[in-house]
């Protein structure tokens, strides 16, 4: 709860800062005829618009989506506030250093000229000694590197511009579907597709036919993806008579929200999906299995461990390439991919600031601990031996933590390619044929 409250306060500050900043500069510009104020406001606005648009475009290109103008504007407003914070930090450092340094000496009046008001107004500004200027610039650089850089990293890590979808299940896979929305368990609106099982083929084995269209798999995408571009994770289940509920996590696709928690808060989206199925599709949800990748897998594990009717209703999990301990993964990435010094800043400053922006303590989110509470529910793990984003050691930790029936498939592939492996997808679906009444 403290992280939720801190996040709400931060969002309120981000909403008010641009209004206050713009009002202050406009007042200076028009009341005092200060052209520099107009230039500062225009420069900050253009910079924020460029950063927000670039981020939205990069995300759209990364997932093959469509750039949304509203997301460019929201991202620009967000980074406008981020830039204001950086400017405020810089101004505070300048003021503090200037106060600590001795004041420069006043120029002596010329001989025979008595000081007067006109002379005081027209006199040149006192010259700041060179060593003072060096100290000022060094202090600004030090603070902006030590605090400003991790702050920007944290702000960019947690914020997610959403992209528009360019297709749907019918056009891509010839699957009939129905758009649905439902609330996550914390009330946030979640967008999804309900995809009914295909018609029962002739000569289907009786043990499979009696469960046809009575079971549902929840398809949970990874970070930065959406309900379309990782929908094929459920293809083998759909072919065996499972219905599919493919959801957009918060801050992704058409769902509400702009901040991601890398699976921690997203568990509420999965629980909301289970509640929707049990309430509106009960006849088609005798058994519910979650198949997820990365963030989606971590969120599904945490949801299944939740001590609620929805959590207990998740009968099993298919986990593609997720982490056992988010904090451990983040610290490892900092230490192996960042130069010495900046890695310490990222570990001890950026990660806590990212938690603040996300509204969740990311360093304490450990799916392996949640997995240990699943009891006898089955787990099917898939991981790539060449995964450089999440090392395969995380899969071994998760496999060891699961107390029920389990299987680990390690493929000679990277982080994303494992989802395309057809034999493994069919093996995962067959593994859960045992999850029946």
CSV table of C-alpha atoms in Angstrom, one decimal:
chain,number,residue,atom,x,y,z
A,1,UNK,CA,0.0,0.0,0.0
A,2,UNK,CA,2.8,2.6,0.7
A,3,UNK,CA,4.0,2.1,-2.9
A,4,UNK,CA,0.5,2.7,-4.2
A,5,UNK,CA,0.2,5.9,-2.3
A,6,UNK,CA,3.6,7.1,-3.3
A,7,UNK,CA,2.8,6.3,-6.9
A,8,UNK,CA,-0.5,8.2,-6.7
A,9,UNK,CA,1.3,11.2,-5.2
A,10,UNK,CA,3.9,11.1,-7.9
A,11,UNK,CA,1.2,11.0,-10.7
A,12,UNK,CA,-0.5,14.0,-9.1
A,13,UNK,CA,2.8,15.9,-9.1
A,14,UNK,CA,3.4,15.0,-12.7
A,15,UNK,CA,-0.1,16.3,-13.6
A,16,UNK,CA,0.3,19.6,-11.8
A,17,UNK,CA,4.0,20.4,-12.6
A,18,UNK,CA,3.4,21.2,-16.3
A,19,UNK,CA,0.5,23.6,-15.4
A,20,UNK,CA,2.5,25.3,-12.7
A,21,UNK,CA,5.7,25.5,-14.9
A,22,UNK,CA,3.9,26.8,-18.0
A,23,UNK,CA,2.0,29.4,-15.9
A,24,UNK,CA,5.1,30.6,-14.2
A,25,UNK,CA,7.0,31.1,-17.5
A,26,UNK,CA,4.0,32.7,-19.3
A,27,UNK,CA,3.6,35.1,-16.4
A,28,UNK,CA,7.3,36.1,-16.8
A,29,UNK,CA,6.9,36.3,-20.5
A,30,UNK,CA,3.9,38.7,-20.6
A,31,UNK,CA,4.1,40.5,-17.3
A,32,UNK,CA,7.9,41.2,-17.5
A,33,UNK,CA,8.3,41.0,-21.2
A,34,UNK,CA,10.9,38.2,-20.7
A,35,UNK,CA,11.7,36.7,-24.0
A,36,UNK,CA,14.0,34.1,-22.4
A,37,UNK,CA,11.0,32.7,-20.6
A,38,UNK,CA,9.1,32.1,-23.8
A,39,UNK,CA,12.1,30.5,-25.4
A,40,UNK,CA,12.5,28.2,-22.3
A,41,UNK,CA,8.9,27.1,-22.4
A,42,UNK,CA,9.0,26.5,-26.2
A,43,UNK,CA,12.3,24.6,-26.0
A,44,UNK,CA,11.0,22.3,-23.1
A,45,UNK,CA,7.8,21.7,-25.0
A,46,UNK,CA,9.5,20.7,-28.2
A,47,UNK,CA,12.0,18.5,-26.4
A,48,UNK,CA,9.2,16.7,-24.5
A,49,UNK,CA,7.2,16.2,-27.7
A,50,UNK,CA,10.2,14.8,-29.5
A,51,UNK,CA,11.0,12.4,-26.7
A,52,UNK,CA,7.4,11.3,-26.3
A,53,UNK,CA,6.9,10.8,-30.0
A,54,UNK,CA,10.2,8.9,-30.4
A,55,UNK,CA,9.3,6.6,-27.6
A,56,UNK,CA,5.9,5.9,-29.0
A,57,UNK,CA,7.3,5.2,-32.4
A,58,UNK,CA,10.0,2.9,-31.1
A,59,UNK,CA,7.4,0.8,-29.2
A,60,UNK,CA,5.2,0.6,-32.2
A,61,UNK,CA,8.0,-0.5,-34.5
A,62,UNK,CA,9.2,-3.1,-31.9
A,63,UNK,CA,5.9,-4.9,-31.8
A,64,UNK,CA,4.7,-4.2,-35.4
A,65,UNK,CA,1.9,-1.9,-34.1
A,66,UNK,CA,0.4,1.4,-35.2
A,67,UNK,CA,1.5,4.7,-33.6
A,68,UNK,CA,-1.3,6.3,-31.7
A,69,UNK,CA,-1.4,10.1,-31.6
A,70,UNK,CA,-3.0,10.2,-28.2
A,71,UNK,CA,-0.1,8.1,-26.8
A,72,UNK,CA,2.4,10.5,-28.3
A,73,UNK,CA,0.7,13.4,-26.6
A,74,UNK,CA,0.5,11.6,-23.2
A,75,UNK,CA,4.1,10.5,-23.5
A,76,UNK,CA,5.1,14.1,-24.3
A,77,UNK,CA,3.2,15.4,-21.2
A,78,UNK,CA,4.8,12.8,-19.1
A,79,UNK,CA,8.3,13.7,-20.2
A,80,UNK,CA,7.5,17.4,-20.0
A,81,UNK,CA,7.1,16.8,-16.3
A,82,UNK,CA,10.3,14.7,-16.2
A,83,UNK,CA,12.2,17.5,-17.8
A,84,UNK,CA,10.8,20.0,-15.3
A,85,UNK,CA,12.0,17.8,-12.5
A,86,UNK,CA,15.5,17.8,-14.0
A,87,UNK,CA,15.4,21.6,-14.5
A,88,UNK,CA,14.4,22.0,-10.9
A,89,UNK,CA,17.1,19.7,-9.7
A,90,UNK,CA,19.7,21.7,-11.7
A,91,UNK,CA,18.4,25.0,-10.4
A,92,UNK,CA,18.5,23.7,-6.8
A,93,UNK,CA,22.2,22.6,-7.3
A,94,UNK,CA,23.1,26.0,-8.8
A,95,UNK,CA,21.4,27.9,-5.9
A,96,UNK,CA,23.1,25.7,-3.3
A,97,UNK,CA,26.6,26.0,-4.7
A,98,UNK,CA,26.2,29.7,-5.3
A,99,UNK,CA,25.2,30.1,-1.6
A,100,UNK,CA,28.1,28.1,-0.4
A,101,UNK,CA,30.7,29.9,-2.5
A,102,UNK,CA,32.0,33.3,-1.3
A,103,UNK,CA,30.5,36.2,-3.0
A,104,UNK,CA,32.6,37.9,-5.7
A,105,UNK,CA,34.1,41.3,-4.6
A,106,UNK,CA,32.2,44.4,-5.6
A,107,UNK,CA,34.0,46.6,-8.2
A,108,UNK,CA,35.6,49.7,-6.6
A,109,UNK,CA,34.2,53.0,-7.9
A,110,UNK,CA,36.5,55.1,-10.1
A,111,UNK,CA,38.5,57.8,-8.2
A,112,UNK,CA,36.7,61.0,-7.8
A,113,UNK,CA,33.3,59.5,-8.8
A,114,UNK,CA,30.8,59.2,-5.9
A,115,UNK,CA,28.6,56.1,-6.2
A,116,UNK,CA,25.0,56.9,-7.3
A,117,UNK,CA,21.9,55.0,-8.3
A,118,UNK,CA,22.5,55.4,-12.1
A,119,UNK,CA,26.0,54.1,-11.8
A,120,UNK,CA,24.8,51.1,-9.8
A,121,UNK,CA,22.2,50.2,-12.4
A,122,UNK,CA,24.6,50.5,-15.3
A,123,UNK,CA,27.6,48.9,-13.7
A,124,UNK,CA,28.6,45.4,-15.1
A,125,UNK,CA,27.8,42.2,-13.3
A,126,UNK,CA,30.6,41.2,-10.9
A,127,UNK,CA,32.9,38.8,-12.5
A,128,UNK,CA,32.6,35.2,-11.1
A,129,UNK,CA,36.0,33.8,-10.5
A,130,UNK,CA,37.0,30.9,-12.9
A,131,UNK,CA,37.5,28.4,-10.1
A,132,UNK,CA,34.0,29.2,-8.8
A,133,UNK,CA,32.5,28.5,-12.3
A,134,UNK,CA,34.4,25.2,-12.5
A,135,UNK,CA,33.1,24.1,-9.1
A,136,UNK,CA,29.6,25.1,-10.1
A,137,UNK,CA,29.7,23.1,-13.3
A,138,UNK,CA,31.3,20.1,-11.6
A,139,UNK,CA,28.6,20.1,-8.9
A,140,UNK,CA,25.8,20.3,-11.5
A,141,UNK,CA,27.4,17.5,-13.6
A,142,UNK,CA,27.9,15.3,-10.5
A,143,UNK,CA,24.3,15.6,-9.2
A,144,UNK,CA,22.7,15.2,-12.7
A,145,UNK,CA,24.8,12.0,-13.3
A,146,UNK,CA,24.2,10.6,-9.8
A,147,UNK,CA,20.5,11.5,-9.5
A,148,UNK,CA,19.3,12.8,-12.8
A,149,UNK,CA,20.5,9.9,-14.9
A,150,UNK,CA,19.0,7.1,-12.7
A,151,UNK,CA,15.8,9.2,-12.5
A,152,UNK,CA,15.4,9.3,-16.2
A,153,UNK,CA,16.2,5.6,-16.5
A,154,UNK,CA,13.5,4.9,-13.9
A,155,UNK,CA,10.9,7.1,-15.6
A,156,UNK,CA,11.5,5.4,-18.9
A,157,UNK,CA,11.5,1.9,-17.4
A,158,UNK,CA,8.1,2.1,-15.9
A,159,UNK,CA,6.2,4.2,-18.5
A,160,UNK,CA,4.6,2.4,-21.5
A,161,UNK,CA,3.2,4.2,-24.5
A,162,UNK,CA,0.5,1.9,-25.9
A,163,UNK,CA,0.3,1.0,-29.6
A,164,UNK,CA,-2.6,0.4,-31.9
A,165,UNK,CA,-3.2,-3.1,-33.3
A,166,UNK,CA,-3.0,-3.7,-37.0
A,167,UNK,CA,-4.9,-7.0,-37.2
A,168,UNK,CA,-7.1,-9.4,-35.2
A,169,UNK,CA,-7.4,-13.2,-34.7
A,170,UNK,CA,-9.7,-13.7,-37.6
A,171,UNK,CA,-7.4,-12.0,-40.1
A,172,UNK,CA,-4.3,-13.5,-38.8
A,173,UNK,CA,-5.4,-17.0,-37.8
A,174,UNK,CA,-9.0,-17.4,-39.1
A,175,UNK,CA,-10.2,-17.6,-35.5
A,176,UNK,CA,-13.6,-16.3,-34.6
A,177,UNK,CA,-13.4,-13.9,-31.7
A,178,UNK,CA,-15.4,-11.5,-29.5
A,179,UNK,CA,-13.9,-8.3,-28.0
A,180,UNK,CA,-14.5,-8.1,-24.3
A,181,UNK,CA,-13.6,-5.8,-21.5
A,182,UNK,CA,-13.6,-6.5,-17.7
A,183,UNK,CA,-12.2,-4.9,-14.6
A,184,UNK,CA,-9.0,-6.1,-13.0
A,185,UNK,CA,-9.4,-6.9,-9.4
A,186,UNK,CA,-8.3,-3.4,-8.5
A,187,UNK,CA,-10.8,-1.9,-11.0
A,188,UNK,CA,-8.6,-1.0,-13.9
A,189,UNK,CA,-10.3,-1.6,-17.3
A,190,UNK,CA,-8.7,-4.6,-19.2
A,191,UNK,CA,-9.3,-5.2,-22.9
A,192,UNK,CA,-9.3,-8.8,-24.2
A,193,UNK,CA,-10.5,-11.1,-27.0
A,194,UNK,CA,-12.6,-14.2,-26.2
A,195,UNK,CA,-11.9,-16.8,-28.9
A,196,UNK,CA,-14.2,-19.9,-28.8
A,197,UNK,CA,-12.9,-23.3,-29.5
A,198,UNK,CA,-13.1,-24.5,-33.1
A,199,UNK,CA,-16.0,-26.8,-34.2
A,200,UNK,CA,-15.5,-30.4,-33.0
A,201,UNK,CA,-13.7,-32.3,-35.8
A,202,UNK,CA,-15.0,-35.7,-36.8
A,203,UNK,CA,-13.3,-38.8,-35.4
A,204,UNK,CA,-12.1,-36.8,-32.3
A,205,UNK,CA,-11.0,-39.3,-29.6
A,206,UNK,CA,-13.8,-39.6,-27.0
A,207,UNK,CA,-11.6,-38.6,-24.1
A,208,UNK,CA,-10.8,-35.3,-25.9
A,209,UNK,CA,-14.3,-34.8,-27.3
A,210,UNK,CA,-16.0,-34.8,-23.9
A,211,UNK,CA,-14.0,-31.8,-22.8
A,212,UNK,CA,-14.2,-29.9,-26.2
A,213,UNK,CA,-14.9,-26.2,-25.7
A,214,UNK,CA,-15.3,-26.7,-21.9
A,215,UNK,CA,-11.8,-25.5,-21.0
A,216,UNK,CA,-10.2,-22.1,-21.5
A,217,UNK,CA,-6.6,-20.9,-21.7
A,218,UNK,CA,-5.7,-17.4,-20.7
A,219,UNK,CA,-3.0,-16.0,-23.0
A,220,UNK,CA,-0.7,-13.6,-21.2
A,221,UNK,CA,1.7,-11.6,-23.3
A,222,UNK,CA,5.2,-10.3,-22.4
A,223,UNK,CA,6.5,-6.8,-21.7
A,224,UNK,CA,5.8,-4.3,-24.5
A,225,UNK,CA,3.7,-6.8,-26.5
A,226,UNK,CA,-0.1,-7.1,-26.7
A,227,UNK,CA,-2.9,-9.6,-27.1
A,228,UNK,CA,-2.2,-9.9,-30.9
A,229,UNK,CA,1.5,-10.4,-31.4
A,230,UNK,CA,1.9,-13.3,-28.9
A,231,UNK,CA,-1.5,-14.9,-29.5
A,232,UNK,CA,0.1,-17.9,-31.1
A,233,UNK,CA,1.2,-19.1,-27.7
A,234,UNK,CA,-2.3,-20.5,-27.4
A,235,UNK,CA,-2.5,-22.1,-30.9
A,236,UNK,CA,-1.9,-25.7,-29.8
A,237,UNK,CA,-4.5,-25.4,-27.0
A,238,UNK,CA,-7.0,-24.0,-29.4
A,239,UNK,CA,-6.4,-26.8,-31.9
A,240,UNK,CA,-7.2,-29.3,-29.1
A,241,UNK,CA,-10.6,-27.7,-28.3
A,242,UNK,CA,-9.7,-25.0,-25.7
A,243,UNK,CA,-11.3,-21.6,-25.7
A,244,UNK,CA,-8.8,-18.7,-25.5
A,245,UNK,CA,-9.0,-15.5,-23.6
A,246,UNK,CA,-6.2,-13.2,-24.8
A,247,UNK,CA,-5.8,-10.1,-22.7
A,248,UNK,CA,-3.9,-6.8,-22.9
A,249,UNK,CA,-2.1,-6.2,-19.7
A,250,UNK,CA,-2.4,-2.7,-18.1
A,251,UNK,CA,-0.3,-0.1,-19.9
A,252,UNK,CA,-0.5,-2.3,-23.1
A,253,UNK,CA,-2.7,-2.5,-26.1
A,254,UNK,CA,-6.3,-1.2,-25.5
A,255,UNK,CA,-6.2,-1.6,-21.7
A,256,UNK,CA,-6.1,1.3,-19.3
A,257,UNK,CA,-3.0,2.5,-17.5
A,258,UNK,CA,0.4,3.7,-18.5
A,259,UNK,CA,2.7,2.2,-16.0
A,260,UNK,CA,4.0,-1.4,-15.9
A,261,UNK,CA,5.2,-3.3,-12.8
A,262,UNK,CA,6.8,-6.2,-14.7
A,263,UNK,CA,4.2,-8.8,-13.5
A,264,UNK,CA,3.6,-7.8,-9.9
A,265,UNK,CA,0.5,-5.6,-10.2
A,266,UNK,CA,-0.5,-7.4,-13.5
A,267,UNK,CA,-1.5,-10.4,-11.5
A,268,UNK,CA,-4.7,-8.4,-10.8
A,269,UNK,CA,-5.4,-8.4,-14.5
A,270,UNK,CA,-5.1,-12.2,-14.7
A,271,UNK,CA,-7.3,-12.6,-11.7
A,272,UNK,CA,-9.8,-10.2,-13.3
A,273,UNK,CA,-9.7,-12.4,-16.4
A,274,UNK,CA,-10.4,-15.5,-14.3
A,275,UNK,CA,-13.3,-13.7,-12.6
A,276,UNK,CA,-14.8,-12.8,-16.0
A,277,UNK,CA,-14.6,-16.4,-17.2
A,278,UNK,CA,-16.2,-17.8,-14.0
A,279,UNK,CA,-19.0,-15.2,-14.1
A,280,UNK,CA,-19.8,-14.9,-17.9
A,281,UNK,CA,-18.3,-18.1,-19.4
A,282,UNK,CA,-18.7,-20.7,-16.6
A,283,UNK,CA,-19.9,-23.4,-19.0
A,284,UNK,CA,-16.7,-22.9,-21.1
A,285,UNK,CA,-14.3,-22.7,-18.2
A,286,UNK,CA,-14.4,-26.0,-16.3
A,287,UNK,CA,-10.6,-25.7,-16.2
A,288,UNK,CA,-8.5,-22.6,-16.7
A,289,UNK,CA,-4.8,-22.7,-17.6
A,290,UNK,CA,-2.6,-19.7,-18.1
A,291,UNK,CA,0.0,-19.6,-20.8
A,292,UNK,CA,2.3,-16.6,-20.5
A,293,UNK,CA,5.6,-15.2,-21.6
A,294,UNK,CA,8.1,-13.2,-19.5
A,295,UNK,CA,6.0,-10.6,-17.7
A,296,UNK,CA,2.8,-12.5,-18.5
A,297,UNK,CA,4.2,-15.7,-17.1
A,298,UNK,CA,5.3,-13.9,-13.9
A,299,UNK,CA,1.9,-12.3,-13.5
A,300,UNK,CA,0.2,-15.7,-14.1
A,301,UNK,CA,2.4,-17.4,-11.4
A,302,UNK,CA,1.6,-14.7,-8.9
A,303,UNK,CA,-2.1,-14.8,-9.8
A,304,UNK,CA,-2.3,-18.6,-9.3
A,305,UNK,CA,-0.7,-18.2,-5.9
A,306,UNK,CA,-3.3,-15.7,-4.8
A,307,UNK,CA,-5.4,-17.0,-2.0
A,308,UNK,CA,-8.7,-16.2,-3.6
A,309,UNK,CA,-11.4,-18.1,-5.5
A,310,UNK,CA,-9.9,-16.7,-8.7
A,311,UNK,CA,-6.4,-17.7,-7.9
A,312,UNK,CA,-7.4,-21.2,-6.9
A,313,UNK,CA,-9.3,-21.6,-10.1
A,314,UNK,CA,-6.1,-21.5,-12.2
A,315,UNK,CA,-5.5,-25.2,-12.7
A,316,UNK,CA,-2.0,-25.0,-14.2
A,317,UNK,CA,0.6,-22.9,-15.9
A,318,UNK,CA,2.7,-22.8,-19.1
A,319,UNK,CA,5.6,-20.5,-18.4
A,320,UNK,CA,7.7,-19.2,-21.3
A,321,UNK,CA,11.0,-17.5,-20.3
A,322,UNK,CA,10.3,-15.7,-17.1
A,323,UNK,CA,12.3,-14.8,-14.1
A,324,UNK,CA,12.5,-16.4,-10.6
A,325,UNK,CA,13.4,-13.1,-8.8
A,326,UNK,CA,12.9,-9.7,-10.5
A,327,UNK,CA,15.2,-7.9,-8.1
A,328,UNK,CA,18.0,-10.4,-8.7
A,329,UNK,CA,17.5,-10.1,-12.4
A,330,UNK,CA,17.6,-6.3,-12.4
A,331,UNK,CA,20.7,-6.2,-10.2
A,332,UNK,CA,22.4,-8.8,-12.5
A,333,UNK,CA,21.6,-6.7,-15.6
A,334,UNK,CA,23.0,-3.6,-13.9
A,335,UNK,CA,26.2,-5.3,-13.0
A,336,UNK,CA,26.8,-7.1,-16.3
A,337,UNK,CA,25.7,-4.5,-18.8
A,338,UNK,CA,26.5,-1.1,-17.2
A,339,UNK,CA,30.0,0.3,-16.6
A,340,UNK,CA,31.3,0.4,-13.1
A,341,UNK,CA,29.8,3.3,-11.2
A,342,UNK,CA,26.7,3.6,-13.3
A,343,UNK,CA,25.8,0.0,-12.3
A,344,UNK,CA,25.8,1.1,-8.6
A,345,UNK,CA,23.6,4.1,-9.4
A,346,UNK,CA,21.2,1.9,-11.3
A,347,UNK,CA,21.0,-0.6,-8.5
A,348,UNK,CA,20.7,1.7,-5.6
A,349,UNK,CA,18.9,4.7,-7.2
A,350,UNK,CA,17.2,3.7,-10.5
A,351,UNK,CA,15.5,0.6,-9.3
A,352,UNK,CA,13.9,2.2,-6.2
A,353,UNK,CA,12.9,5.2,-8.4
A,354,UNK,CA,11.4,2.7,-10.9
A,355,UNK,CA,9.5,1.1,-8.1
A,356,UNK,CA,8.1,4.5,-7.2
A,357,UNK,CA,7.0,5.2,-10.7
A,358,UNK,CA,5.5,1.7,-11.0
A,359,UNK,CA,3.7,1.8,-7.7
A,360,UNK,CA,5.2,-1.5,-6.6
A,361,UNK,CA,8.4,-2.6,-4.9
A,362,UNK,CA,10.0,-4.3,-7.9
A,363,UNK,CA,13.1,-5.6,-6.0
A,364,UNK,CA,10.9,-7.9,-3.8
A,365,UNK,CA,8.8,-9.5,-6.6
A,366,UNK,CA,9.9,-13.2,-6.6
A,367,UNK,CA,7.7,-15.5,-8.7
A,368,UNK,CA,9.7,-18.5,-7.4
A,369,UNK,CA,8.3,-17.9,-3.9
A,370,UNK,CA,4.8,-17.7,-5.4
A,371,UNK,CA,5.3,-20.9,-7.3
A,372,UNK,CA,6.1,-22.8,-4.2
A,373,UNK,CA,2.5,-22.2,-3.0
A,374,UNK,CA,0.8,-23.8,-6.0
A,375,UNK,CA,0.5,-27.2,-4.3
A,376,UNK,CA,-0.2,-30.0,-6.8
A,377,UNK,CA,-1.1,-27.8,-9.8
A,378,UNK,CA,1.0,-28.7,-12.9
A,379,UNK,CA,3.7,-26.5,-14.4
A,380,UNK,CA,5.2,-26.6,-17.9
A,381,UNK,CA,8.3,-24.5,-18.3
A,382,UNK,CA,10.0,-23.5,-21.5
A,383,UNK,CA,13.2,-21.5,-21.7
A,384,UNK,CA,16.0,-20.8,-24.2
A,385,UNK,CA,19.6,-21.8,-23.6
A,386,UNK,CA,20.7,-18.7,-25.5
A,387,UNK,CA,18.4,-16.3,-23.6
A,388,UNK,CA,20.6,-13.3,-22.7
A,389,UNK,CA,17.7,-11.3,-21.3
A,390,UNK,CA,16.6,-13.8,-18.6
A,391,UNK,CA,19.3,-16.5,-18.1
A,392,UNK,CA,18.2,-20.1,-18.1
A,393,UNK,CA,19.2,-20.4,-14.4
A,394,UNK,CA,15.9,-18.7,-13.6
A,395,UNK,CA,14.0,-21.5,-15.2
A,396,UNK,CA,15.9,-24.1,-13.1
A,397,UNK,CA,15.1,-22.1,-10.0
A,398,UNK,CA,11.4,-22.0,-10.9
A,399,UNK,CA,11.4,-25.7,-11.7
A,400,UNK,CA,13.0,-26.6,-8.4
A,401,UNK,CA,10.4,-24.4,-6.5
A,402,UNK,CA,7.3,-26.1,-8.1
A,403,UNK,CA,6.0,-28.8,-5.8
A,404,UNK,CA,3.5,-30.4,-8.2
A,405,UNK,CA,3.8,-32.2,-11.6
A,406,UNK,CA,6.3,-30.3,-13.7
A,407,UNK,CA,8.3,-30.4,-16.9
A,408,UNK,CA,11.1,-28.2,-18.1
A,409,UNK,CA,11.9,-27.9,-21.8
A,410,UNK,CA,15.2,-26.1,-22.6
A,411,UNK,CA,15.5,-25.1,-26.3
A,412,UNK,CA,18.5,-24.0,-28.2
A,413,UNK,CA,17.0,-20.6,-28.8
A,414,UNK,CA,16.9,-17.0,-27.6
A,415,UNK,CA,14.3,-15.2,-25.5
A,416,UNK,CA,11.7,-14.7,-28.2
A,417,UNK,CA,12.2,-17.6,-30.5
A,418,UNK,CA,11.0,-20.2,-28.1
A,419,UNK,CA,7.4,-19.1,-28.6
A,420,UNK,CA,7.6,-20.2,-32.2
A,421,UNK,CA,8.6,-23.8,-31.5
A,422,UNK,CA,5.7,-25.9,-32.7
A,423,UNK,CA,6.6,-29.2,-31.1
A,424,UNK,CA,7.0,-27.6,-27.7
A,425,UNK,CA,3.6,-25.8,-28.0
A,426,UNK,CA,1.9,-29.1,-28.9
A,427,UNK,CA,3.7,-30.8,-26.0
A,428,UNK,CA,2.5,-28.1,-23.6
A,429,UNK,CA,-1.1,-28.5,-24.7
A,430,UNK,CA,-0.9,-32.3,-24.5
A,431,UNK,CA,0.6,-32.0,-21.0
A,432,UNK,CA,-2.6,-30.4,-19.8
A,433,UNK,CA,-5.0,-33.0,-21.2
A,434,UNK,CA,-4.6,-34.5,-17.7
A,435,UNK,CA,-6.1,-31.4,-16.1
A,436,UNK,CA,-9.7,-32.5,-16.2
A,437,UNK,CA,-12.6,-33.2,-13.9
